[in-house]
DNA sequence: TAGAATTAATTTGTACACAAAACAATAATT
DNA sequence: AATTATTGTTTTGTGTACAAATTAATTCTA
């Protein structure tokens, strides 16, 4: 029975700061954003405007705006007259994103340590606790999400909004990279070491914190990117072409 | 005579990479972008959709997309039901942007030095030469533009696209900051020291290059932000309110 | 039967129309 | 006269319609 599915419930929107943002578009954005970075939508998945419009019970107009924004954030890919797909980062892009994170996160350490207070550090410890809980019950998605949240929350201690927004963008792209290249147990598998850095910050040791961050990010990258490219739909075509080419030569 | 003005000529678009971008929207975007960062449009200026649509001879649909993008880049401000205005960075935002630039530009120095070649450095020298020419003939706008271009081009030596895109965003925001707070002779007045850093890079001295960059960016910031807030339209209202409050108390 | 060409379908791009909100101007009230 | 109500105008938000392009399905041809 091909019953018409009912629309997705968007619920109430919290972060409607002032009056500057449209609540409904923001809710749609968050839904799609979460679906992508939490890997509910596989990289390469087509995102037709009509389908989304019906799913969220709005017209294509709103959907288009949201897709444009996600494209700007490099989470979806929009090609002229071809519509939007969930972005498929290349290996180079993955490396660039992690290198960028090293620059940004190590660079902000000094300000983070300078402005950290016991109260703010406790908020971070709460995130780490939730991380451990998620890992304990094998909730990998939540663990990856919280791992990202930790890094962004850490950067927010610097009270530099420009930087923490930039980092938030890099972190969400990292999630997409993990979804694209990550081996099943990558990303947050080895018990999160996030506890350690909080002690270094509390001790006010800038250089040790920076060193920890550098090492930590290199390990995360190593556990993810080295798996190289998984052959999904569009690549399949290229591989078939390569096979055909090899066959032709062997004659 | 209120003759209907003809539309703005958008010319041909060069950077239409592959087939992924829409040429006309891109051209409109570049026009508005340039108008804002080159300070042809004062911060706070209203940007009504109808006016822009008529000016560029397209419907509001296209204009809206462009404005959304500029809003995402923090060059325009969109408030619900109130339309778009050229963004007016706050002092805090200005400081954050410059702090972010220090982090990004100093952080990328190692890769820049590692990947710099004589040929690429010559391209940068060409930019510096044009900078000097612009200064010599008193073309302040062009000088500011080229100063920004230099920083972005420098970061591109790292061959990390994620980083150079981030920096490009920060540099354009800097231009807006200069437009908002800059004293008439700020930004690029003192003869540009950009020559010096190229020699340090050519010599392969990472630490000296980093130190130069740190000092350079602090000087640029100092020459701009310290002028503090100029009381433009929205602030005027607040000031009047404050005066009224003071008056009420004195009774 | 494989491949090319044609036709039909889906899907995107853009303009336009109408409703709702904000803004401006005028009238009413104290 | 100053403040509040009301009315009219402008501007934005959102849905819809239609053209253009892409994708698919079908027919034709070698």
Short mmCIF file of N, CA, C and O (backbone and C1' of nucleotides) in Angstrom, two decimals, chain A residues 46 48-49 60 64 80-81 83, chain C residues 10-16 22:
data_model
loop_
_atom_site.label_atom_id
_atom_site.label_comp_id
_atom_site.label_asym_id
_atom_site.label_seq_id
_atom_site.Cartn_x
_atom_site.Cartn_y
_atom_site.Cartn_z
N UNK A 46 21.42 11.30 -3.38
CA UNK A 46 20.74 12.42 -4.04
C UNK A 46 19.71 13.05 -3.12
O UNK A 46 19.07 12.35 -2.34
N UNK A 48 16.65 15.21 -3.81
CA UNK A 48 15.76 15.92 -4.73
C UNK A 48 14.87 16.91 -3.98
O UNK A 48 14.35 16.60 -2.90
N UNK A 49 14.70 18.06 -4.58
CA UNK A 49 13.95 19.12 -3.90
C UNK A 49 12.52 18.71 -3.61
O UNK A 49 12.01 18.97 -2.52
N UNK A 60 9.31 23.99 -2.40
CA UNK A 60 10.71 23.87 -2.78
C UNK A 60 11.51 25.12 -2.41
O UNK A 60 12.72 25.05 -2.20
N UNK A 64 15.28 24.84 -1.06
CA UNK A 64 16.40 25.38 -1.83
C UNK A 64 17.32 26.22 -0.97
O UNK A 64 18.55 26.09 -1.04
N UNK A 80 24.96 22.47 -11.32
CA UNK A 80 23.97 23.19 -12.12
C UNK A 80 23.04 22.24 -12.87
O UNK A 80 23.50 21.35 -13.60
N UNK A 81 21.76 22.43 -12.67
CA UNK A 81 20.72 21.62 -13.33
C UNK A 81 20.75 20.15 -12.92
O UNK A 81 20.05 19.33 -13.51
N UNK A 83 20.98 19.27 -9.36
CA UNK A 83 20.50 19.12 -8.00
C UNK A 83 21.58 18.85 -6.97
O UNK A 83 22.78 18.93 -7.27
P DT C 10 7.22 10.42 -14.42
"O5'" DT C 10 8.46 11.35 -14.07
"C5'" DT C 10 9.61 10.73 -13.48
"C4'" DT C 10 10.78 11.69 -13.42
"C3'" DT C 10 10.79 12.63 -12.20
"O3'" DT C 10 11.97 12.35 -11.46
"C1'" DT C 10 11.38 13.79 -14.17
P DT C 11 12.11 12.97 -9.98
"O5'" DT C 11 12.93 14.30 -10.28
"C5'" DT C 11 14.16 14.21 -10.99
"C4'" DT C 11 14.74 15.60 -11.16
"C3'" DT C 11 14.45 16.55 -9.99
"O3'" DT C 11 15.66 17.18 -9.60
"C1'" DT C 11 13.82 17.56 -12.01
P DT C 12 15.78 18.18 -8.38
"O5'" DT C 12 16.30 19.49 -9.12
"C5'" DT C 12 17.46 19.41 -9.94
"C4'" DT C 12 17.51 20.60 -10.87
"C3'" DT C 12 17.63 21.96 -10.18
"O3'" DT C 12 18.69 22.69 -10.77
"C1'" DT C 12 15.83 21.98 -11.72
P DG C 13 19.12 24.12 -10.20
"O5'" DG C 13 18.34 25.13 -11.16
"C5'" DG C 13 18.87 25.38 -12.45
"C4'" DG C 13 18.13 26.54 -13.10
"C3'" DG C 13 18.19 27.86 -12.33
"O3'" DG C 13 18.38 28.93 -13.26
"C1'" DG C 13 15.93 27.22 -12.67
P DT C 14 18.72 30.39 -12.70
"O5'" DT C 14 17.33 31.12 -12.85
"C5'" DT C 14 16.73 31.18 -14.14
"C4'" DT C 14 15.34 31.76 -14.03
"C3'" DT C 14 15.24 33.03 -13.18
"O3'" DT C 14 14.79 34.06 -14.05
"C1'" DT C 14 13.48 31.50 -12.70
P DA C 15 14.73 35.58 -13.60
"O5'" DA C 15 13.15 35.85 -13.68
"C5'" DA C 15 12.46 35.43 -14.85
"C4'" DA C 15 10.99 35.26 -14.54
"C3'" DA C 15 10.32 36.49 -13.96
"O3'" DA C 15 9.20 36.84 -14.79
"C1'" DA C 15 9.78 34.55 -12.69
P DC C 16 8.45 38.22 -14.61
"O5'" DC C 16 7.15 37.85 -13.76
"C5'" DC C 16 6.37 36.72 -14.16
"C4'" DC C 16 5.44 36.31 -13.03
"C3'" DC C 16 4.73 37.46 -12.29
"O3'" DC C 16 3.35 37.22 -12.32
"C1'" DC C 16 5.61 35.90 -10.76
P DA C 22 6.86 42.10 11.97
"O5'" DA C 22 7.28 43.39 11.14
"C5'" DA C 22 8.39 43.29 10.25
"C4'" DA C 22 8.52 44.58 9.45
"C3'" DA C 22 8.76 45.83 10.29
"O3'" DA C 22 9.84 46.53 9.70
"C1'" DA C 22 6.95 46.17 8.80
#
